[in-house]
Amino acid sequence: MNAAFPSPSAAEAGNLAARLLATRKLTLDLAAPLSDADASLQPFTEASPAKWHLAHTTWFFEAFVLRDHVPGYRPFDERFHYLFNSYYEGEGARLDRSRRGMISRPSLDEVRNYRAAVDEALDRAFSVLEPDAQALVELGINHEQQHQELLLTDLLAAFAENPLEPAYGELPPPTCFAAEPLTFHAGRDGVVEIGAGETRFAFDSERPRHRFFLEPHEIAGRRVTNGEWREFIADGGYRSPALWLSEGWDWVRSSGVDAPLYWRADETAFTLAGRRAIDWTAPVAHVSYYEADAFARWAGARLPTEAEWEDFAASADPNLGNQLDQAGPVLPRPGGGMFGDVWEWTRSAFTSYPGFAPVEGAVGEYNGKFMCGQFVLKGASCATPRGHSRASYRNFFPPHARWQFTGLRLARDS
Ligand SMILES: [Fe+2]
């Protein structure tokens, strides 16, 4: 029995097959507008080709569910194990991450055939899967949802390299506007509880739920906007070393960064919908932890901790503790609130909660081994699939990363 990834209850199991199908279909739908060439681009090591995402999410089900739990299952193609294992040392040798853009074969159509074959095998096996295997299907669904978002952010990074500025598709409208004045709200202080409970799916890194002590503090009612970021730039924010962490200042100087990623000089930004005029009232996106931290200092505030953020979100709506609804289209989301538009940097390092124990076997490598040198992001973005958000969710990226939809909300001591 897999303690950190609990098996779905009997009632959830029926719905599991339907959610699996819907999740698998959404990934294909997201890739539908892409040519094989589009789907093979890898703009930099951390961003993978769309075709690789399509295949790797399939490999995850093939390796951890079909191979390990369905007697007699034969892999679709033995060679794919090497190509599409991402980072699981327990699964043996794999293609170097920086070389994923070299996989012109299998073709996009062959990868779609791979997906169809694995989906069919999962469908045949579903009625006899043991609870342990069902828990891995649940993990595989949530894993694939994470890759749906990565597919879009990696594609944005790839298309941004093309001087023809191709458009992927329309974007959902932002849900947060600067028409809302910036207000600060008192968070709870004293002993609070954070982390995921035991009843619904959560990643192992969100557990166990535990007590945490908060000092008096306030959190902003909305995210920082593009207009506010423009003021930071105009005020010399990128040229003022006193605002920056030492490592952040080194990064600014060596990278030459002077604006959010994808901003162009003429008040436009490159987006999944092509080049667009910057909406100054929308939340700023594609900033690094270093930039978010410097902006907060410039604004006379700081970034919230993950516990402050989570308790604020959970106290605003207790039902956000563990959302789990149907897989659906990538947005639009309900207006305002703590989820949507951009992930929000926190000042908390991604590390283990007291009592954290990764599960046994290769899937134990899912989160635990990345607990070094990364910061927690809370909320969700415009590219996060519906049903994938909850207050306890802990996204994480290294402090220089900014190709995700990453923004910020201010906090301050009180
Ligand atoms: Fe993965």
XYZ file of C-alpha atoms and ligand atoms in Angstrom:
415
model
C 0.000 0.000 0.000
C 1.255 3.352 -1.042
C 0.943 5.642 1.983
C 1.820 8.987 0.437
C -0.371 8.488 -2.628
C -3.579 7.047 -1.122
C -5.740 4.764 -3.219
C -8.963 6.281 -4.480
C -12.085 5.322 -2.535
C -14.610 3.006 -4.198
C -16.725 5.994 -5.202
C -13.742 7.768 -6.700
C -12.539 4.682 -8.567
C -15.482 4.740 -10.993
C -14.760 8.327 -11.753
C -11.023 7.585 -12.055
C -11.429 5.848 -15.419
C -13.423 8.787 -16.753
C -10.895 11.304 -15.468
C -8.043 9.301 -16.954
C -9.736 9.379 -20.344
C -10.507 13.111 -20.118
C -6.961 13.955 -19.037
C -5.393 11.903 -21.812
C -7.689 13.532 -24.367
C -6.932 17.062 -23.155
C -3.188 16.526 -23.734
C -3.894 15.466 -27.318
C -6.203 18.452 -27.785
C -3.490 20.823 -26.541
C -1.085 19.386 -29.110
C -3.627 19.352 -31.948
C -2.558 22.694 -33.507
C 1.106 21.623 -33.684
C 3.101 20.362 -36.658
C 5.708 17.660 -36.074
C 8.355 20.407 -36.334
C 6.580 22.593 -33.745
C 6.317 19.603 -31.442
C 10.023 18.728 -31.735
C 11.495 22.086 -30.652
C 13.508 22.293 -27.439
C 14.428 25.943 -26.790
C 16.692 25.181 -23.813
C 17.532 22.241 -21.581
C 14.761 22.751 -19.000
C 11.995 23.117 -21.616
C 11.027 19.922 -23.407
C 9.486 19.390 -26.859
C 5.694 18.935 -26.925
C 6.210 15.526 -28.530
C 8.392 14.484 -25.631
C 5.669 15.550 -23.148
C 3.107 13.493 -25.092
C 5.354 10.447 -24.985
C 6.787 10.817 -21.483
C 3.356 11.061 -19.828
C 2.463 7.869 -21.703
C 5.680 6.158 -20.619
C 4.786 7.011 -16.995
C 1.583 4.934 -17.251
C 3.319 2.217 -19.228
C 6.182 1.804 -16.746
C 4.474 2.303 -13.404
C 1.005 0.866 -14.094
C 1.050 -1.512 -17.075
C 4.531 -3.029 -16.713
C 4.398 -3.294 -12.922
C 0.733 -4.228 -12.404
C -0.626 -5.923 -15.530
C 0.732 -9.463 -15.978
C 1.891 -10.220 -19.495
C 1.955 -6.587 -20.666
C 4.459 -6.079 -23.466
C 5.875 -2.577 -24.030
C 4.796 -0.757 -27.192
C 8.459 -0.235 -28.124
C 11.319 -1.306 -25.822
C 13.464 1.621 -27.035
C 11.023 4.231 -25.734
C 12.031 3.486 -22.148
C 15.410 5.135 -22.769
C 13.927 8.068 -24.704
C 11.059 8.974 -22.419
C 12.224 8.291 -18.868
C 12.632 11.803 -17.450
C 14.683 11.607 -14.274
C 13.995 8.267 -12.557
C 17.362 6.786 -11.573
C 15.514 3.660 -10.430
C 14.422 3.143 -14.049
C 17.950 2.959 -15.435
C 19.743 4.808 -18.217
C 17.986 7.583 -20.129
C 18.512 10.176 -22.820
C 20.199 13.301 -21.511
C 17.650 16.039 -20.859
C 19.469 18.527 -23.088
C 19.080 16.177 -26.100
C 15.295 15.825 -26.150
C 15.082 18.186 -29.122
C 17.100 15.688 -31.172
C 14.299 13.089 -31.206
C 12.948 13.680 -34.716
C 11.928 10.003 -34.719
C 9.524 8.634 -33.582
C 7.323 11.022 -35.521
C 4.462 12.910 -33.918
C 2.031 10.439 -35.469
C 3.991 7.480 -34.056
C 3.849 9.112 -30.624
C 0.089 9.497 -31.036
C -0.065 5.764 -31.875
C 1.972 5.046 -28.732
C -0.539 7.038 -26.701
C -3.478 5.216 -28.267
C -1.950 1.779 -27.596
C -1.228 2.571 -23.950
C -4.698 4.099 -23.488
C -6.244 0.943 -24.896
C -4.162 -1.273 -22.599
C -5.122 0.866 -19.595
C -8.777 0.656 -20.571
C -8.619 -3.156 -20.873
C -6.813 -3.496 -17.538
C -8.811 -0.949 -15.601
C -11.485 -3.198 -14.113
C -8.906 -5.541 -12.563
C -6.396 -2.977 -11.286
C -5.567 -3.408 -7.594
C -5.908 -0.360 -5.296
C -2.121 0.191 -5.406
C -2.238 0.378 -9.188
C -5.270 2.672 -9.069
C -3.288 5.007 -6.813
C -0.611 5.091 -9.516
C -3.245 5.894 -12.150
C -4.303 8.823 -9.950
C -0.670 9.901 -9.710
C -0.328 9.485 -13.488
C -3.349 11.755 -14.081
C -1.905 14.461 -11.842
C 1.508 13.976 -13.431
C 0.016 14.408 -16.894
C -1.793 17.577 -15.783
C 1.539 19.019 -14.694
C 2.950 18.202 -18.117
C -0.060 19.834 -19.830
C 1.013 23.113 -18.280
C 4.680 22.490 -19.134
C 3.726 21.661 -22.721
C 2.237 25.154 -23.057
C 5.002 27.048 -21.254
C 7.718 25.154 -23.140
C 5.947 25.822 -26.422
C 5.732 29.538 -25.586
C 9.498 29.529 -24.988
C 10.049 27.744 -28.312
C 7.753 30.013 -30.356
C 9.330 33.078 -28.724
C 12.574 32.137 -30.521
C 10.935 32.420 -33.937
C 11.233 35.875 -35.585
C 7.912 35.175 -37.337
C 6.266 35.203 -33.886
C 3.796 32.374 -34.483
C 0.609 32.202 -32.420
C -0.467 28.988 -30.719
C -4.022 30.074 -29.942
C -6.205 32.461 -27.993
C -5.508 33.179 -24.347
C -8.044 33.262 -21.547
C -8.622 36.795 -20.277
C -6.860 37.614 -17.004
C -8.992 37.275 -13.888
C -7.288 39.913 -11.750
C -7.310 43.619 -12.550
C -5.627 46.647 -11.071
C -9.073 48.251 -11.024
C -9.074 46.444 -7.703
C -7.094 48.792 -5.426
C -4.131 47.245 -3.675
C -5.294 46.415 -0.151
C -3.596 44.408 2.570
C -5.479 41.910 4.708
C -4.467 40.589 8.120
C -3.534 36.932 7.982
C -4.074 34.655 10.960
C -1.240 34.451 13.434
C -0.293 31.898 16.052
C -0.450 28.179 15.425
C -2.118 27.203 12.128
C -2.172 23.950 10.188
C -0.832 23.595 6.668
C -0.353 20.710 4.267
C -2.748 18.242 2.657
C -5.080 16.021 4.663
C -5.338 12.305 4.019
C -8.667 12.023 2.259
C -7.942 13.224 -1.277
C -5.071 13.061 -3.727
C -2.071 15.256 -3.010
C 1.597 14.900 -3.895
C 3.818 13.434 -1.184
C 5.584 16.798 -0.716
C 2.280 18.347 0.499
C 2.166 15.931 3.437
C 1.948 15.439 6.302
C -0.445 18.167 7.420
C 1.239 19.804 10.384
C 1.229 22.776 12.722
C 3.071 25.955 11.848
C 3.558 29.164 13.835
C 2.812 32.466 12.091
C 3.814 35.905 13.358
C 1.379 38.796 12.715
C 1.415 39.699 9.018
C -0.658 41.073 6.151
C -1.138 39.793 2.611
C -2.141 41.767 -0.481
C -5.613 41.149 -1.831
C -4.359 40.830 -5.413
C -1.243 40.167 -7.434
C 1.302 42.717 -8.628
C 0.354 44.079 -12.065
C 2.243 44.869 -15.264
C 1.589 48.576 -14.600
C 3.243 48.370 -11.198
C 6.152 46.506 -12.748
C 6.545 49.302 -15.289
C 6.913 51.760 -12.375
C 9.591 49.535 -10.856
C 11.514 49.615 -14.133
C 11.083 53.394 -14.529
C 12.366 53.882 -10.994
C 15.608 52.074 -11.877
C 14.643 48.811 -10.188
C 16.924 46.751 -12.408
C 19.820 49.158 -11.841
C 19.706 49.411 -8.031
C 21.891 46.761 -6.383
C 20.528 47.621 -2.917
C 17.176 46.089 -3.933
C 18.644 42.739 -4.913
C 19.907 39.609 -3.241
C 23.588 39.153 -4.015
C 22.880 36.107 -6.168
C 20.026 37.969 -7.874
C 22.231 40.968 -8.674
C 24.861 38.661 -10.175
C 22.084 37.117 -12.268
C 20.796 40.521 -13.459
C 24.286 41.619 -14.480
C 25.299 38.400 -16.191
C 21.959 37.853 -17.970
C 21.328 41.494 -18.923
C 17.685 41.112 -17.818
C 15.834 44.443 -17.565
C 12.159 43.441 -17.893
C 9.927 40.368 -17.568
C 10.684 37.596 -20.049
C 8.796 38.105 -23.352
C 8.368 41.880 -22.900
C 9.444 43.722 -26.033
C 10.670 47.321 -26.262
C 7.472 48.729 -27.787
C 5.083 47.988 -24.881
C 4.174 44.615 -26.340
C 4.876 41.118 -25.085
C 5.134 37.774 -26.823
C 2.348 35.438 -25.719
C 0.795 32.141 -26.791
C -1.534 34.311 -28.873
C 1.433 35.956 -30.628
C 2.700 39.482 -29.938
C 0.171 41.547 -27.996
C 0.030 44.997 -26.401
C 0.835 44.630 -22.709
C -2.285 44.843 -20.551
C -1.067 47.112 -17.759
C -3.898 46.073 -15.468
C -3.157 42.337 -15.706
C -0.892 40.482 -13.258
C 2.784 40.534 -14.196
C 4.029 37.154 -15.425
C 7.359 35.546 -16.319
C 9.467 37.051 -13.556
C 12.087 35.123 -11.593
C 12.264 34.742 -7.825
C 15.151 37.215 -7.871
C 13.007 39.814 -9.633
C 9.975 39.161 -7.429
C 12.094 39.540 -4.305
C 13.672 42.805 -5.561
C 10.280 44.205 -6.544
C 8.856 43.439 -3.098
C 11.773 45.234 -1.440
C 11.278 48.235 -3.741
C 7.578 48.260 -2.779
C 8.432 48.312 0.940
C 7.074 44.810 1.374
C 8.244 41.214 1.065
C 7.095 37.966 -0.508
C 4.724 35.854 1.610
C 5.914 32.569 3.069
C 4.185 29.461 1.774
C 2.455 28.980 5.136
C 1.110 32.562 5.123
C -0.146 32.115 1.558
C -1.736 28.726 2.185
C -3.457 29.736 5.404
C -4.746 32.920 3.749
C -6.176 30.944 0.815
C -7.677 28.270 3.047
C -9.205 30.801 5.461
C -10.741 32.709 2.535
C -12.471 29.537 1.321
C -12.231 26.324 3.384
C -13.297 24.297 0.334
C -9.993 25.122 -1.318
C -8.279 22.712 1.046
C -8.314 19.908 -1.472
C -10.084 20.573 -4.732
C -10.525 17.641 -7.028
C -12.987 18.038 -9.847
C -13.291 16.871 -13.419
C -10.420 17.271 -15.801
C -11.485 20.086 -18.054
C -10.200 22.659 -20.471
C -7.268 24.821 -19.499
C -9.211 27.748 -18.089
C -10.974 30.185 -18.064
C -11.076 30.171 -14.296
C -13.469 31.814 -11.897
C -12.615 35.474 -11.387
C -10.256 36.845 -8.772
C -9.196 34.783 -5.794
C -5.938 33.036 -5.160
C -5.846 30.686 -8.161
C -5.271 31.500 -11.810
C -3.320 33.862 -14.078
C 0.094 33.293 -12.510
C 1.853 31.117 -9.988
C 2.973 33.217 -7.039
C 6.525 33.087 -5.749
C 6.868 32.610 -2.004
C 10.009 33.224 0.023
C 9.922 29.591 1.246
C 12.523 27.098 0.142
C 11.086 23.848 -1.220
C 11.984 21.401 1.493
C 10.359 18.535 3.349
C 7.592 18.940 5.893
C 8.151 17.393 9.357
C 7.493 13.671 9.002
C 7.828 13.650 5.182
C 8.588 10.233 3.756
C 8.875 9.614 0.029
C 7.159 6.439 -1.164
C 9.145 3.319 -1.958
C 10.230 2.536 -5.481
C 10.975 4.759 -8.454
C 7.915 7.011 -7.947
C 9.506 8.021 -4.632
C 11.809 10.129 -6.825
C 8.831 12.278 -7.869
C 9.437 15.239 -5.519
C 11.766 14.484 -2.635
C 15.030 14.508 -4.524
C 14.376 18.038 -5.802
C 14.307 19.591 -2.342
C 17.414 21.694 -2.808
C 17.901 25.140 -4.327
C 14.256 25.734 -5.313
C 11.487 28.029 -4.065
C 7.816 27.195 -3.543
C 5.166 28.779 -5.770
C 1.524 28.766 -4.721
C -1.784 29.128 -6.566
C -2.141 28.239 -10.231
C -1.691 29.886 -13.622
C -3.694 30.468 -16.781
C -2.116 27.248 -18.108
C -2.947 25.047 -15.117
C -5.655 22.489 -15.938
C -8.934 22.803 -14.091
C -9.142 20.532 -11.081
C -5.408 20.567 -10.490
C -5.368 23.373 -7.898
C -5.574 23.279 -4.138
C -4.345 25.435 -1.261
C -1.738 22.870 -0.190
C -0.202 22.607 -3.689
C 3.549 23.241 -3.779
C 4.928 24.062 -7.195
C 8.675 24.696 -7.219
C 11.311 26.173 -9.495
C 14.879 27.439 -9.104
C 15.163 31.186 -8.392
C 16.334 32.172 -11.894
C 13.490 30.350 -13.726
C 10.939 32.566 -15.441
C 9.560 30.768 -18.459
C 6.596 29.571 -16.377
C 3.656 31.914 -15.741
C 5.216 33.223 -12.532
C 4.228 36.399 -10.719
C 3.839 37.577 -7.157
C 1.667 38.958 -4.396
C 3.074 41.209 -1.683
C 3.054 40.611 2.066
C 4.395 42.525 5.049
C 4.961 42.134 8.749
C 2.463 43.882 11.004
Fe 7.241 13.873 -15.661
